[in-house]
Rosetta silent file (secondary structure, phi, psi, omega in degrees, C-alpha in Angstrom):
SEQUENCE: MAFEQVALIGLGLIASSISHAMRRAGMPARITGHARSAGTRAEAARLGLCEVRETAAEAARGADLVILCVPVGAMEAVAREIAPVLKAGAIVTDVGSVKGGVIAAVAPHLPETVRFIPGHPLAGTEHSGPASGFAELFDNRWCLLTPLPGTDPGALADLLGFWTALGARVDTMEPEHHDLVLAVTSHVPHLIAYTMVGVADDLRRVTASEVINYSAAGFRDFTRIAASDPVMWRDVFLNNREATLDILGRFTEELFALQRAVRTGDGAHLQEYFTRTRAIRRGIIEAGQDTSVPDFGRTPAARGH
SCORE:     score description
SCORE:     0.000 S_00000001
   1 L     0.000  135.266  175.903    7.729   -4.882  -44.401 S_00000001
   2 L  -101.631  121.558 -172.653   10.991   -6.258  -42.873 S_00000001
   3 L   -78.995  130.376 -179.614   12.055   -3.680  -40.319 S_00000001
   4 L   -77.833  -37.383  176.099   15.800   -2.849  -40.618 S_00000001
   5 E  -137.968  132.435 -178.236   16.061   -1.348  -37.194 S_00000001
   6 E  -121.670  120.147 -179.557   13.817   -1.762  -34.068 S_00000001
   7 E   -99.796  126.912 -175.540   14.252    0.554  -31.037 S_00000001
   8 E  -102.869  101.360 -177.485   13.248   -0.656  -27.630 S_00000001
   9 E  -103.558  114.400 -162.454   12.822    2.312  -25.226 S_00000001
  10 L    97.260  137.052 -168.571   12.695    0.734  -21.656 S_00000001
  11 L  -128.996   42.595 -177.663   14.452   -2.517  -21.272 S_00000001
  12 L   -95.296 -143.383 -177.044   12.290   -4.538  -18.825 S_00000001
  13 H   -56.009  -52.199 -172.732   10.293   -7.729  -19.053 S_00000001
  14 H   -71.668  -39.515 -179.862    8.290   -6.854  -22.257 S_00000001
  15 H   -76.419  -32.584  175.646   11.328   -5.276  -24.228 S_00000001
  16 H   -74.635  -26.205  174.755   13.561   -8.140  -23.403 S_00000001
  17 H   -75.680  -26.539  172.112   10.980  -10.656  -24.483 S_00000001
  18 H   -67.719  -36.514  175.808   10.519   -8.780  -27.590 S_00000001
  19 H   -72.549  -45.462  173.194   14.261   -8.997  -28.292 S_00000001
  20 H   -61.296  -38.542 -178.966   14.290  -12.733  -27.613 S_00000001
  21 H   -69.736  -35.974  179.696   11.209  -13.408  -29.621 S_00000001
  22 H   -70.282  -34.587 -177.732   12.592  -11.489  -32.623 S_00000001
  23 H   -75.666  -37.572  171.527   15.771  -13.389  -32.653 S_00000001
  24 H   -53.220  -47.007 -176.875   13.700  -16.703  -32.356 S_00000001
  25 L   -66.606  -12.812 -168.119   11.728  -15.481  -35.470 S_00000001
  26 L    68.484   36.018 -174.294   14.913  -14.844  -37.309 S_00000001
  27 L   -82.276  138.167 -176.076   14.325  -11.271  -37.872 S_00000001
  28 L   -83.531   -1.965 -171.415   17.281   -9.590  -39.352 S_00000001
  29 L   -63.688  142.517  169.728   16.619   -6.313  -37.751 S_00000001
  30 E   -67.148  132.780 -178.029   19.080   -4.313  -35.762 S_00000001
  31 E  -114.645  120.351  178.166   18.032   -3.831  -32.219 S_00000001
  32 E  -118.317  155.906  179.253   18.830   -0.647  -30.379 S_00000001
  33 E  -158.295  163.179 -179.767   17.728    0.278  -26.811 S_00000001
  34 E  -150.559  152.064 -178.405   17.679    2.409  -23.875 S_00000001
  35 L  -150.236  143.974 -168.425   16.650    2.299  -20.291 S_00000001
  36 L   -67.011  -34.777 -168.519   16.710    5.363  -17.765 S_00000001
  37 L   -92.061  132.583  175.418   18.737    3.319  -15.177 S_00000001
  38 H   -63.717  -23.972  178.654   22.540    2.780  -15.754 S_00000001
  39 H   -70.012  -41.402 -178.352   22.157   -0.505  -13.974 S_00000001
  40 H   -69.507  -42.278  174.495   19.414   -1.732  -16.215 S_00000001
  41 H   -53.266  -44.839 -175.686   21.455   -0.613  -19.303 S_00000001
  42 H   -61.187  -42.536 -172.193   24.522   -2.493  -17.969 S_00000001
  43 H   -75.973  -41.364  177.629   22.458   -5.629  -17.457 S_00000001
  44 H   -64.325  -31.674  175.418   20.773   -5.429  -20.930 S_00000001
  45 H   -59.753  -52.338  179.763   24.282   -5.002  -22.465 S_00000001
  46 H   -62.158  -34.881  176.679   25.565   -8.037  -20.622 S_00000001
  47 H   -78.814  -12.927  175.297   22.589  -10.141  -21.739 S_00000001
  48 L    83.854   23.446 -173.924   23.158   -9.152  -25.286 S_00000001
  49 L   -71.734  -34.635 -175.335   19.491   -7.907  -25.740 S_00000001
  50 L  -174.443  174.185  178.843   20.454   -4.935  -28.030 S_00000001
  51 E   -81.858  111.958 -175.251   22.908   -2.285  -28.752 S_00000001
  52 E   -78.694  130.981 -178.085   22.514   -0.190  -25.787 S_00000001
  53 L  -108.873  158.775  178.130   22.269    3.625  -26.007 S_00000001
  54 L   -87.683  -14.216  177.926   22.728    6.199  -23.400 S_00000001
  55 L  -130.572  159.870  176.570   19.699    8.207  -24.294 S_00000001
  56 H   -67.464  -37.121  176.279   16.217    7.291  -25.715 S_00000001
  57 H   -59.769  -43.063  176.013   16.983    9.725  -28.715 S_00000001
  58 H   -58.607  -36.931 -171.943   20.167    7.797  -29.543 S_00000001
  59 H   -70.885  -38.977 -166.787   18.320    4.508  -29.378 S_00000001
  60 H   -90.251  -15.192 -177.629   15.398    5.753  -31.577 S_00000001
  61 L   -59.367  126.583  177.847   17.555    7.530  -34.189 S_00000001
  62 L    80.748   -6.108 -169.530   17.202    5.842  -37.581 S_00000001
  63 L   -76.643  144.063  167.784   14.702    3.208  -36.332 S_00000001
  64 L   -78.350  -24.226 -178.659   11.970    1.913  -38.662 S_00000001
  65 E  -141.846  121.596  175.806   10.004    0.834  -35.628 S_00000001
  66 E  -108.141  126.283 -165.253   10.094    2.392  -32.228 S_00000001
  67 E  -121.708  106.138 -171.259    8.458    0.501  -29.307 S_00000001
  68 E   -85.081  108.990 -175.903    7.824    2.507  -26.162 S_00000001
  69 L  -112.155   24.544  174.669    8.155    0.009  -23.265 S_00000001
  70 L   -87.251  163.640  172.839    8.221    2.529  -20.262 S_00000001
  71 L   -60.461  146.084 -174.873    5.672    2.916  -17.635 S_00000001
  72 H   -45.288  -50.927  177.690    2.566    5.003  -18.838 S_00000001
  73 H   -57.995  -12.467  172.143    3.657    8.013  -16.729 S_00000001
  74 H   -98.312   -3.302 -169.068    6.876    8.220  -18.485 S_00000001
  75 H   -62.326  -46.587  178.809    5.480    8.130  -22.026 S_00000001
  76 H   -59.901  -48.746 -179.796    5.219   11.797  -22.502 S_00000001
  77 H   -66.983  -27.813  174.409    8.803   12.755  -21.660 S_00000001
  78 H   -71.052  -47.583 -177.954   10.039    9.958  -23.805 S_00000001
  79 H   -62.783  -35.995  173.424    7.967   11.019  -26.745 S_00000001
  80 H   -65.349  -41.781  177.954    9.119   14.578  -26.406 S_00000001
  81 H   -65.732  -35.215 -179.489   12.829   13.472  -26.336 S_00000001
  82 H   -86.590  -20.563 -165.973   12.676   11.164  -29.356 S_00000001
  83 H   -57.526  -36.890 -172.862   10.323   13.214  -31.440 S_00000001
  84 H   -75.600  -18.659 -176.293   13.168   15.449  -33.160 S_00000001
  85 H  -111.667   14.148  175.660   15.210   12.367  -34.270 S_00000001
  86 L   -79.109  138.085  174.396   12.571   10.079  -35.580 S_00000001
  87 L   -54.097  130.951  173.586   12.825    8.755  -39.053 S_00000001
  88 L   -62.025  131.378  177.715   10.257    9.950  -41.481 S_00000001
  89 L    96.235  -14.743 -174.786    7.942    6.999  -42.213 S_00000001
  90 L   -62.520  148.596  171.453    8.832    5.254  -38.891 S_00000001
  91 E   -86.527  130.358  166.779    6.137    3.418  -36.862 S_00000001
  92 E  -112.578  133.102  176.930    5.898    4.393  -33.253 S_00000001
  93 E  -141.617 -171.999 -174.304    3.986    2.042  -30.973 S_00000001
  94 E  -155.538  166.687  177.459    3.767    1.171  -27.229 S_00000001
  95 L  -130.834   36.405 -177.639    2.973   -1.623  -25.008 S_00000001
  96 L   -71.070  157.793 -171.839    1.118    0.239  -22.305 S_00000001
  97 L   -91.637   -6.818 -178.522   -1.746   -1.319  -20.441 S_00000001
  98 L  -127.038  132.919 -169.835   -3.866    1.939  -20.872 S_00000001
  99 L  -103.667  -40.831 -178.415   -4.441    3.408  -24.297 S_00000001
 100 H   -64.118  -36.565  178.942   -6.395    6.740  -23.817 S_00000001
 101 H   -75.553  -40.101  175.146   -3.766    8.182  -21.460 S_00000001
 102 H   -61.450  -46.430  170.735   -0.992    7.051  -23.737 S_00000001
 103 H   -46.842  -56.540 -174.490   -2.582    8.692  -26.764 S_00000001
 104 H   -65.734  -25.410  179.957   -3.056   11.869  -24.905 S_00000001
 105 H   -84.057  -31.531 -174.404    0.619   11.845  -23.689 S_00000001
 106 H   -95.117  -62.879 -172.249    2.278   10.797  -26.869 S_00000001
 107 H   -35.608  -54.738 -176.836    0.370   11.825  -29.975 S_00000001
 108 H   -62.348  -15.599 -175.201    0.737   15.580  -29.640 S_00000001
 109 H   -98.958  -11.629 -179.274    4.443   15.450  -29.525 S_00000001
 110 L   -85.205  146.019 -176.399    5.146   13.250  -32.635 S_00000001
 111 L   -76.201  157.050 -175.156    5.947   14.755  -35.932 S_00000001
 112 L   -65.131  -12.827 -172.226    3.387   14.134  -38.755 S_00000001
 113 L   -87.659   -0.858 -179.263    5.878   12.240  -40.711 S_00000001
 114 L  -101.884  164.046  171.249    5.735    9.274  -38.382 S_00000001
 115 E  -107.811  119.318 -177.236    2.884    6.739  -37.896 S_00000001
 116 E  -104.872  118.260  178.970    1.682    6.338  -34.312 S_00000001
 117 L  -132.345  100.485 -178.193   -0.256    3.028  -33.664 S_00000001
 118 L   -55.304  144.841  171.123   -0.864    2.429  -29.987 S_00000001
 119 E  -145.483  175.662  177.168   -0.634   -1.208  -28.889 S_00000001
 120 E  -161.030  106.621  173.502   -0.803   -3.658  -25.781 S_00000001
 121 E   -82.219  134.499 -174.472    0.356   -7.129  -25.795 S_00000001
 122 L   -90.100   71.761  177.029   -1.711   -9.030  -23.073 S_00000001
 123 L  -148.977  154.138  176.336    1.333  -10.811  -21.688 S_00000001
 124 L   162.189  170.391  174.181    3.515  -10.692  -18.654 S_00000001
 125 L  -131.971  175.228  174.300    4.595  -12.201  -15.478 S_00000001
 126 L   -72.453    2.859 -173.439    5.102  -10.824  -11.862 S_00000001
 127 L   -98.108  152.152  171.150    8.820  -10.367  -12.782 S_00000001
 128 L  -136.949  168.229  178.902   10.517   -7.373  -14.160 S_00000001
 129 L   109.700  161.764 -179.156   13.860   -6.394  -15.401 S_00000001
 130 H   -61.014  -33.527  176.905   15.984   -7.287  -18.460 S_00000001
 131 H   -68.714  -24.371 -167.041   16.723  -10.816  -17.110 S_00000001
 132 H   -84.070   -4.646  179.113   13.157  -11.717  -16.772 S_00000001
 133 L   -84.996  158.342 -173.426   12.264  -11.900  -20.468 S_00000001
 134 L  -158.099  147.496 -173.417   11.896  -14.967  -22.625 S_00000001
 135 L   -62.830  -26.798 -176.508   10.956  -15.587  -26.191 S_00000001
 136 L   -84.948    1.489 -172.580    7.854  -17.492  -25.554 S_00000001
 137 L   -58.694  -30.698 -169.904    6.014  -14.801  -23.570 S_00000001
 138 L   -94.845  -12.131 -176.939    3.834  -13.671  -26.413 S_00000001
 139 L   -49.280  112.510  166.735    2.938  -17.078  -27.743 S_00000001
 140 L    78.356   18.647  173.764   -0.844  -17.581  -28.358 S_00000001
 141 L  -105.195  150.740 -177.175   -1.399  -14.286  -26.383 S_00000001
 142 E   -78.941  142.636  167.102   -3.381  -11.478  -27.680 S_00000001
 143 E  -123.103  116.212 -176.481   -1.761   -8.186  -28.726 S_00000001
 144 E   -91.657  115.995  177.591   -4.331   -5.342  -29.067 S_00000001
 145 E   -97.671  142.349 -174.435   -3.653   -2.557  -31.538 S_00000001
 146 L  -121.821   74.048 -177.836   -5.759    0.706  -31.139 S_00000001
 147 L   -71.551  155.966 -176.049   -5.069    2.553  -34.381 S_00000001
 148 L   -93.556  166.103  175.289   -6.137    6.100  -34.533 S_00000001
 149 L   -55.538  136.243 -178.020   -8.438    7.755  -37.255 S_00000001
 150 L    76.389   11.066  172.891   -6.519    8.000  -40.567 S_00000001
 151 L   -61.386  135.193 -176.133   -3.988    5.411  -39.747 S_00000001
 152 L   -65.398  117.181 -172.303   -2.112    4.270  -42.719 S_00000001
 153 H   -60.399  -28.357  174.683   -3.371    0.647  -43.483 S_00000001
 154 H   -62.717  -42.559 -177.133    0.184   -0.450  -44.682 S_00000001
 155 H   -63.258  -47.136 -177.834    1.726    0.602  -41.511 S_00000001
 156 H   -67.503  -30.066  172.041   -0.990   -1.165  -39.409 S_00000001
 157 H   -65.419  -37.761  179.853   -0.349   -4.420  -41.623 S_00000001
 158 H   -66.167  -43.906  173.720    3.314   -4.059  -40.864 S_00000001
 159 H   -68.163  -34.864  173.278    2.803   -3.914  -37.190 S_00000001
 160 H   -59.475  -45.374 -178.716    0.379   -6.687  -37.218 S_00000001
 161 H   -64.620  -34.516 -178.499    2.812   -8.842  -39.075 S_00000001
 162 H   -60.272  -58.407  176.473    5.384   -7.941  -36.618 S_00000001
 163 H   -57.468  -40.652  176.177    3.495   -9.072  -33.473 S_00000001
 164 H   -56.127  -49.394 -176.715    2.291  -12.071  -35.349 S_00000001
 165 H   -65.983  -22.031  169.336    5.850  -13.222  -36.089 S_00000001
 166 L   -79.902    2.589  175.067    6.568  -12.837  -32.346 S_00000001
 167 L   112.427  -14.342 -173.424    3.996  -15.460  -31.645 S_00000001
 168 L   -72.052  156.604  163.260    0.994  -13.196  -30.718 S_00000001
 169 E   -96.445  136.201 -171.114   -2.588  -13.229  -31.833 S_00000001
 170 E  -123.831  143.359  177.724   -3.421   -9.686  -32.915 S_00000001
 171 E  -137.963  160.894 -179.995   -6.696   -7.757  -32.915 S_00000001
 172 E  -112.549  155.389 -169.093   -7.579   -4.216  -33.402 S_00000001
 173 L  -160.863  149.794  172.559   -9.932   -2.257  -30.839 S_00000001
 174 L   -73.365  142.813 -176.291  -11.073    1.365  -30.184 S_00000001
 175 H   -58.106  -43.474  178.582   -8.925    2.908  -27.446 S_00000001
 176 H   -57.860  -45.051  179.231  -11.884    3.667  -25.131 S_00000001
 177 H   -64.068  -41.898  176.264  -13.224    0.209  -25.465 S_00000001
 178 H   -51.688  -53.276 -178.022   -9.743   -1.265  -24.770 S_00000001
 179 H   -55.601  -38.044 -178.100   -9.590    0.612  -21.508 S_00000001
 180 H   -71.276  -49.554 -175.705  -12.947   -0.466  -20.372 S_00000001
 181 H   -67.474  -30.524 -176.318  -12.191   -4.169  -21.143 S_00000001
 182 H   -77.512  -20.828  177.150   -8.763   -4.005  -19.549 S_00000001
 183 H   -68.824  -30.609  176.395  -10.328   -2.499  -16.474 S_00000001
 184 H   -78.991  -49.497 -172.412  -12.401   -5.722  -16.244 S_00000001
 185 H   -84.231  -16.130 -169.788   -9.800   -8.186  -17.181 S_00000001
 186 H  -138.374  -63.001 -171.281   -6.674   -6.646  -15.635 S_00000001
 187 H   -64.332  -48.141  175.157   -6.738   -3.430  -13.790 S_00000001
 188 H   -71.933  -31.958  170.276   -9.411   -4.002  -11.198 S_00000001
 189 H   -58.223  -38.803  177.981   -8.353   -7.645  -10.483 S_00000001
 190 H   -66.903  -40.584  176.836   -4.847   -6.225   -9.775 S_00000001
 191 H   -56.573  -57.915 -177.116   -6.417   -3.498   -7.391 S_00000001
 192 H   -48.899  -46.728  178.334   -8.325   -6.305   -5.581 S_00000001
 193 H   -51.343  -54.276 -175.477   -5.093   -8.413   -5.301 S_00000001
 194 H   -64.725  -42.172  178.625   -3.129   -5.510   -3.846 S_00000001
 195 H   -62.277  -45.536 -176.019   -5.992   -4.853   -1.394 S_00000001
 196 H   -70.336  -30.313  170.467   -6.286   -8.355   -0.232 S_00000001
 197 H   -70.080  -33.938  177.541   -2.639   -8.704    0.278 S_00000001
 198 H   -68.209  -46.319 -177.618   -2.637   -5.370    2.192 S_00000001
 199 H   -61.950  -45.063  169.104   -5.429   -6.727    4.445 S_00000001
 200 H   -47.772  -43.363 -175.651   -3.469   -9.901    5.096 S_00000001
 201 H   -65.696  -35.051  173.299   -0.461   -7.891    5.981 S_00000001
 202 H   -64.123  -37.905  177.956   -2.548   -5.970    8.674 S_00000001
 203 H   -68.968  -34.397 -173.803   -3.671   -9.431    9.948 S_00000001
 204 H   -68.593  -23.313  167.069   -0.218  -10.825    9.886 S_00000001
 205 H   -58.850  -37.593  174.647    0.757   -8.194   12.572 S_00000001
 206 H   -76.141  -42.469 -176.726   -1.751   -9.726   14.774 S_00000001
 207 L  -102.096   23.895 -179.154   -1.262  -13.356   13.990 S_00000001
 208 L    60.460 -119.219  178.198    2.404  -13.286   13.769 S_00000001
 209 L  -101.533    0.260 -175.872    3.708  -15.429   10.642 S_00000001
 210 H   -53.244  -41.480 -170.262    0.583  -17.621   10.184 S_00000001
 211 H   -60.682  -46.789 -177.815   -0.672  -15.624    7.214 S_00000001
 212 H   -68.325  -56.336 -179.550    2.608  -16.149    5.382 S_00000001
 213 H   -55.851  -32.839 -160.427    3.345  -19.734    6.650 S_00000001
 214 L  -121.684   21.096  179.013   -0.061  -21.167    6.030 S_00000001
 215 L   -55.801  126.005  171.930   -0.982  -19.334    2.689 S_00000001
 216 L   -88.058  175.949 -173.875   -3.399  -21.322    0.630 S_00000001
 217 H   -59.628  -41.969 -177.218   -3.473  -21.340   -3.188 S_00000001
 218 H   -59.888  -50.678  178.961   -5.864  -18.569   -3.463 S_00000001
 219 H   -64.538  -39.253  175.827   -3.926  -16.120   -1.354 S_00000001
 220 H   -59.471  -38.336 -177.834   -0.756  -17.164   -3.148 S_00000001
 221 H   -65.005  -37.988 -173.898   -2.369  -16.175   -6.579 S_00000001
 222 H   -68.626  -46.206 -168.428   -3.131  -12.801   -4.995 S_00000001
 223 H   -68.096  -27.862  178.569    0.384  -12.234   -3.758 S_00000001
 224 H   -63.698  -46.595  178.738    1.798  -13.289   -7.384 S_00000001
 225 H   -56.782  -47.942 -171.264   -0.458  -10.604   -8.853 S_00000001
 226 L   -72.962   -2.456  179.555    0.375   -8.026   -6.289 S_00000001
 227 L   -87.984    1.068  172.394    4.204   -8.604   -6.900 S_00000001
 228 L   -50.243  163.607 -174.573    3.840   -6.653  -10.159 S_00000001
 229 L   -71.119  126.839 -178.101    5.879   -3.515  -10.780 S_00000001
 230 H   -60.555  -49.086 -179.853    4.472   -0.874   -8.388 S_00000001
 231 H   -54.744  -51.072 -170.059    5.393    2.117  -10.740 S_00000001
 232 H   -64.348  -50.767  177.849    3.707    0.563  -13.730 S_00000001
 233 H   -69.019  -28.379  177.059    0.358   -0.078  -11.835 S_00000001
 234 H   -60.424  -50.352  179.260    0.439    3.318  -10.131 S_00000001
 235 H   -58.955  -38.148  172.143    0.431    4.817  -13.646 S_00000001
 236 H   -55.269  -38.603 -179.576   -2.141    2.493  -14.840 S_00000001
 237 H   -83.607  -26.368  169.574   -4.727    3.541  -12.331 S_00000001
 238 H   -67.110  -18.559 -171.675   -3.944    7.183  -12.652 S_00000001
 239 H  -104.254  -14.903 -178.478   -4.206    6.987  -16.395 S_00000001
 240 L  -133.395   45.480  177.888   -7.526    4.775  -16.485 S_00000001
 241 H   -53.929  -44.499 -170.828   -9.343    6.330  -13.801 S_00000001
 242 H   -68.565  -53.747 -178.976  -12.828    6.521  -15.337 S_00000001
 243 H   -67.053  -27.287  178.074  -12.965    2.908  -16.410 S_00000001
 244 H   -67.507  -51.687  177.588  -11.475    1.655  -13.273 S_00000001
 245 H   -61.000  -41.262  172.495  -13.910    3.472  -11.073 S_00000001
 246 H   -53.075  -61.804 -178.470  -16.878    2.232  -13.265 S_00000001
 247 H   -66.886  -31.330  175.210  -15.924   -1.300  -12.883 S_00000001
 248 H   -65.130  -32.222 -175.135  -14.932   -1.058   -9.025 S_00000001
 249 H   -66.223  -39.657 -178.534  -18.539    0.316   -8.610 S_00000001
 250 H   -69.001  -43.327 -173.077  -20.023   -2.788  -10.256 S_00000001
 251 H   -60.652  -39.784 -177.808  -17.643   -4.955   -8.421 S_00000001
 252 H   -72.729  -30.845  176.133  -18.748   -3.436   -5.004 S_00000001
 253 H   -62.329  -45.375  171.206  -22.305   -3.924   -5.901 S_00000001
 254 H   -59.479  -40.664 -172.409  -21.694   -7.798   -6.565 S_00000001
 255 H   -69.248  -40.503  175.100  -19.591   -7.982   -3.371 S_00000001
 256 H   -59.886  -38.752  179.362  -22.557   -6.497   -1.321 S_00000001
 257 H   -70.014  -32.504  178.484  -24.928   -8.948   -2.808 S_00000001
 258 H   -72.051  -33.235 -175.856  -22.500  -11.917   -2.015 S_00000001
 259 H   -74.863  -37.961  174.075  -21.982  -10.485    1.526 S_00000001
 260 H   -64.226  -35.361 -179.471  -25.844  -10.411    1.930 S_00000001
 261 H   -71.753  -38.240 -177.304  -26.060  -14.070    0.784 S_00000001
 262 H   -71.469  -40.662 -175.667  -23.424  -15.223    3.284 S_00000001
 263 H   -70.511  -31.911 -175.484  -25.036  -13.267    6.197 S_00000001
 264 H   -96.852    5.054  178.628  -28.467  -14.643    5.362 S_00000001
 265 L    63.642   43.022 -174.001  -27.371  -18.132    4.721 S_00000001
 266 L   -94.766   85.169 -173.054  -28.684  -18.090    1.133 S_00000001
 267 H   -71.179  -28.243  177.035  -26.877  -21.043   -0.205 S_00000001
 268 H   -55.657  -46.443 -178.483  -28.937  -21.206   -3.382 S_00000001
 269 H   -70.885  -41.503  174.257  -27.654  -17.822   -4.503 S_00000001
 270 H   -53.786  -47.124 -168.836  -24.037  -18.712   -3.712 S_00000001
 271 H   -74.299  -34.072  179.136  -24.028  -22.037   -5.508 S_00000001
 272 H   -73.893  -37.157  179.625  -25.702  -20.441   -8.585 S_00000001
 273 H   -70.921  -40.765 -171.797  -23.313  -17.506   -8.630 S_00000001
 274 H   -77.444  -31.284  170.268  -20.306  -19.655   -8.215 S_00000001
 275 H   -60.527  -49.193  174.914  -21.438  -22.054  -10.999 S_00000001
 276 H   -48.840  -51.773 -171.027  -21.995  -19.208  -13.239 S_00000001
 277 H   -83.465  -10.358  165.027  -18.767  -17.623  -12.814 S_00000001
 278 H   -54.707  -41.070  174.934  -16.982  -20.984  -12.925 S_00000001
 279 H   -55.668  -30.637  174.013  -17.800  -21.102  -16.529 S_00000001
 280 H   -69.281  -36.324  171.175  -15.717  -18.175  -17.253 S_00000001
 281 H   -60.362  -46.287  179.491  -12.550  -20.026  -16.080 S_00000001
 282 H   -59.209  -47.953  173.733  -13.552  -22.882  -18.341 S_00000001
 283 H   -58.234  -39.225  175.158  -13.867  -20.427  -21.245 S_00000001
 284 H   -62.864  -46.206  178.572  -10.441  -19.041  -20.715 S_00000001
 285 H   -69.434  -36.277  176.345   -8.849  -22.361  -20.794 S_00000001
 286 H   -68.432  -17.911  172.692  -10.805  -23.542  -23.883 S_00000001
 287 L   -76.974  -14.827 -167.346   -9.628  -20.289  -25.538 S_00000001
 288 L    79.519   22.112 -171.703   -6.007  -21.241  -24.901 S_00000001
 289 L  -105.944    5.579  171.596   -5.370  -18.350  -22.595 S_00000001
 290 L  -171.749  161.855  176.941   -4.301  -20.505  -19.709 S_00000001
 291 L  -144.051  177.890 -178.682   -3.450  -23.942  -18.508 S_00000001
 292 L   -77.724  -11.536  172.242   -2.931  -25.613  -15.207 S_00000001
 293 L   -72.937  115.776 -179.382    0.691  -25.023  -15.631 S_00000001
 294 H   -37.847  140.268  170.795    2.342  -21.986  -13.760 S_00000001
 295 H    50.022   39.016  178.747    3.085  -19.038  -16.177 S_00000001
 296 H    55.759   20.373 -179.545    1.713  -21.090  -19.033 S_00000001
 297 H    62.328   26.565 -176.427    4.712  -23.529  -18.599 S_00000001
 298 L  -105.955  -13.908  175.458    6.819  -20.802  -20.520 S_00000001
 299 L   -76.286  160.077 -177.857    9.231  -19.625  -17.866 S_00000001
 300 L   -64.907  -24.217 -178.215   12.512  -21.483  -17.534 S_00000001
 301 L   -83.815  -30.963 -178.408   11.588  -22.721  -14.044 S_00000001
 302 L   -75.742  -24.296  177.797    8.226  -24.005  -15.220 S_00000001
 303 L   -83.751   -6.610  173.963    9.977  -25.673  -18.172 S_00000001
 304 L    90.484   14.316 -179.136   12.372  -27.286  -15.903 S_00000001
 305 L   -85.989    0.000    0.000   15.516  -25.306  -17.156 S_00000001
């Protein structure tokens, strides 16, 4: 199915990248959009990302595909607002990093005449806002769709085709399993990064500017991760508490074991552990999910533009 109108509710990094990727793919769809902030709407209009509307309902009216690109905590209010104007047969999806919470917030408010297929493109940078998007963001990155029981196979195929056209690799997954997997691969790593940068900030007060001036690569990676949108990550942790706490418990156990190895001088344990975990990094590169180039070489700065 070729969508005639795609509505982007929320106009940050992901939505702006969707707009750029749609145009790169030559999609003929009309793109409408809305952001809560008047400043964001003005910037999106200046960049020509879409036909900007003053309300989410106005943006969603008549759309064949509605993509919710707002923080998880704002999903319910948006669903309530757009529900009365949704076109019969429209597909509603999202880009949230948590699926259980989004389903609970959105599904009860949508009319039976639309098809709700939650989704999550595993793509992003530490930047946010309409100007941060670029067409290559989804290239060779996974987009996970978490269809609900009874989902129309045709609608699922249409959404899969949409993300594939944007350059993504698409897979389907149970919502609960998605949230557990993302707790391991994204949510807890972000929480650890925020914590480490917070510890360094406390230390910086004691050591003046050394922590900032002499930052090594490892700490710089932490600060890049910790630069992500605070509102988005607040909502992620509040809506994926169970899986996050489960993985945090496992992390704490591993950390205690390494702490004991360092304290007791158990070099063999440390070397074996580091050797085993290094293989994970190699596997990620072999799977094409990272390179040695910052941001996969896809941002304008990394490409030398």
